Amino acid sequence: MHRRMCWLSKFGDSEEKVLHLQTSPNEPWRPYTAFGQYAVPDYKIPGGSKGWATFQKLSKEGWTLIPTA
């Protein structure tokens, strides 16, 4: 199964990075919140990374992290 993660800007380069997922090579990257079956609630830490809890979960499940360009 194609399971990849990447930290991408939500709206352009100046925005904070948000975890994005891709489950098929032909699909575009989408924010982790679009994947209810994989996403878990974010930690309640002011200024914390959006998707960090999901990243930790999916890393343990064998998802591949793709470096941000």
Coordinates of N, CA and C in Angstrom, one line a residue:
M1 N 0.8 -1.2 0.0 CA 0.0 0.0 0.0 C 0.9 1.3 0.0
H2 N 0.5 2.2 -0.8 CA 1.2 3.5 -0.9 C 0.8 4.4 0.3
R3 N 1.7 4.6 1.3 CA 1.4 5.4 2.4 C 2.6 6.4 2.7
R4 N 2.4 7.6 2.4 CA 3.4 8.6 2.5 C 2.9 9.9 3.3
M5 N 3.9 10.5 4.0 CA 3.6 11.7 4.8 C 4.6 12.8 4.4
C6 N 4.2 14.0 4.5 CA 5.1 15.2 4.2 C 4.6 16.4 4.9
W7 N 5.5 17.2 5.4 CA 5.2 18.5 6.1 C 5.2 19.6 5.0
L8 N 4.0 20.1 4.7 CA 3.8 21.1 3.6 C 3.1 22.3 4.2
S9 N 3.3 23.4 3.6 CA 2.6 24.6 4.0 C 1.1 24.5 3.6
K10 N 0.3 25.0 4.5 CA -1.1 24.9 4.2 C -1.6 25.9 3.1
F11 N -1.0 27.1 3.1 CA -1.3 28.1 2.1 C -0.1 28.9 1.8
G12 N 0.7 28.4 0.9 CA 1.9 29.1 0.5 C 3.1 28.9 1.4
D13 N 4.3 29.4 1.0 CA 5.5 29.2 1.7 C 5.6 29.8 3.1
S14 N 4.9 30.9 3.3 CA 5.0 31.6 4.5 C 4.2 31.0 5.7
E15 N 3.3 30.1 5.4 CA 2.5 29.5 6.5 C 3.2 28.4 7.2
E16 N 2.7 28.1 8.4 CA 3.3 27.0 9.1 C 3.1 25.7 8.4
K17 N 4.0 24.7 8.6 CA 3.9 23.4 8.0 C 2.8 22.6 8.7
V18 N 2.1 21.8 7.9 CA 1.0 21.0 8.4 C 1.2 19.6 7.8
L19 N 1.0 18.5 8.5 CA 1.2 17.2 8.0 C 0.2 16.9 6.8
H20 N 0.7 16.4 5.7 CA -0.1 16.0 4.6 C 0.1 14.6 4.3
L21 N -0.9 13.9 3.8 CA -0.8 12.5 3.5 C -1.1 12.2 2.0
Q22 N -0.6 11.1 1.6 CA -0.9 10.6 0.2 C -1.0 9.1 0.3
T23 N -2.2 8.5 -0.1 CA -2.4 7.1 -0.1 C -2.3 6.4 -1.4
S24 N -2.1 7.2 -2.5 CA -2.0 6.6 -3.8 C -1.1 7.5 -4.6
P25 N -0.2 7.0 -5.5 CA 0.7 7.8 -6.2 C 0.0 8.8 -7.2
N26 N -1.2 8.5 -7.5 CA -1.9 9.4 -8.5 C -2.8 10.4 -7.8
E27 N -2.8 10.4 -6.5 CA -3.6 11.4 -5.7 C -2.8 12.6 -5.3
P28 N -3.3 13.8 -5.1 CA -2.6 14.9 -4.6 C -2.4 14.8 -3.1
W29 N -1.4 15.5 -2.6 CA -1.2 15.6 -1.1 C -2.4 16.3 -0.5
R30 N -2.9 15.8 0.6 CA -4.0 16.4 1.3 C -3.7 16.5 2.8
P31 N -4.2 17.5 3.5 CA -4.0 17.6 4.9 C -4.5 16.4 5.6
Y32 N -3.8 16.1 6.7 CA -4.1 14.9 7.5 C -5.5 14.9 8.0
T33 N -6.1 16.1 8.2 CA -7.5 16.2 8.7 C -8.5 15.7 7.7
A34 N -8.1 15.5 6.4 CA -9.0 15.0 5.4 C -9.1 13.4 5.5
F35 N -8.3 12.8 6.3 CA -8.2 11.4 6.5 C -8.6 11.0 7.9
G36 N -10.0 11.0 8.1 CA -10.5 10.7 9.4 C -10.1 9.3 9.9
Q37 N -9.9 8.4 8.9 CA -9.5 7.0 9.3 C -8.1 6.9 9.8
Y38 N -7.2 7.9 9.6 CA -5.9 7.8 10.0 C -5.5 8.9 11.1
A39 N -6.2 10.0 11.0 CA -5.9 11.2 11.9 C -6.3 10.9 13.3
V40 N -5.5 11.4 14.2 CA -5.8 11.4 15.7 C -5.8 12.9 16.1
P41 N -6.5 13.2 17.3 CA -6.5 14.5 17.8 C -5.1 15.1 18.0
D42 N -5.0 16.4 17.7 CA -3.7 17.1 18.0 C -3.5 17.2 19.5
Y43 N -2.3 17.3 19.9 CA -1.9 17.6 21.3 C -2.4 19.0 21.6
K44 N -2.8 19.3 22.8 CA -3.3 20.6 23.2 C -2.1 21.4 23.7
I45 N -1.1 21.7 22.8 CA 0.0 22.5 23.2 C 0.0 23.8 22.4
P46 N 0.0 24.9 23.0 CA 0.0 26.2 22.3 C 1.2 26.3 21.3
G47 N 0.9 26.5 20.0 CA 2.0 26.7 19.0 C 2.5 25.3 18.6
G48 N 1.9 24.2 19.0 CA 2.4 22.9 18.6 C 2.1 22.6 17.1
S49 N 2.9 21.7 16.5 CA 2.7 21.4 15.1 C 1.4 20.7 14.9
K50 N 0.7 21.1 13.8 CA -0.6 20.5 13.4 C -0.3 19.2 12.7
G51 N -0.7 18.1 13.3 CA -0.5 16.8 12.8 C 0.6 16.0 13.5
W52 N 1.2 16.5 14.5 CA 2.3 15.8 15.2 C 1.9 14.5 15.8
A53 N 0.8 14.5 16.4 CA 0.3 13.2 17.0 C 0.0 12.2 15.9
T54 N -0.6 12.6 14.8 CA -0.9 11.7 13.7 C 0.4 11.2 13.1
F55 N 1.4 12.1 12.9 CA 2.7 11.7 12.4 C 3.3 10.6 13.3
Q56 N 3.3 10.8 14.6 CA 3.8 9.8 15.5 C 3.1 8.4 15.3
K57 N 1.8 8.5 15.2 CA 1.0 7.2 15.1 C 1.3 6.5 13.8
L58 N 1.3 7.3 12.7 CA 1.6 6.7 11.3 C 3.0 6.3 11.2
S59 N 3.9 6.9 11.8 CA 5.3 6.5 11.7 C 5.5 5.1 12.3
K60 N 4.8 4.9 13.4 CA 4.8 3.5 14.1 C 4.2 2.5 13.2
E61 N 3.3 2.9 12.3 CA 2.5 2.0 11.4 C 3.3 1.8 10.1
G62 N 4.5 2.4 10.0 CA 5.3 2.1 8.8 C 5.1 3.1 7.6
W63 N 4.4 4.2 7.8 CA 4.3 5.2 6.8 C 5.7 5.8 6.5
T64 N 5.9 6.2 5.2 CA 7.1 6.8 4.8 C 7.0 8.3 4.9
L65 N 8.1 9.0 5.5 CA 8.2 10.4 5.5 C 9.0 10.9 4.3
I66 N 8.4 11.8 3.5 CA 9.0 12.4 2.3 C 9.5 13.8 2.7
P67 N 10.8 14.1 2.5 CA 11.3 15.4 2.9 C 10.6 16.5 2.1
T68 N 10.5 17.6 2.8 CA 9.9 18.8 2.2 C 10.9 19.5 1.3
A69 N 10.5 19.9 0.2 CA 11.5 20.5 -0.8 C 11.9 21.9 -0.3

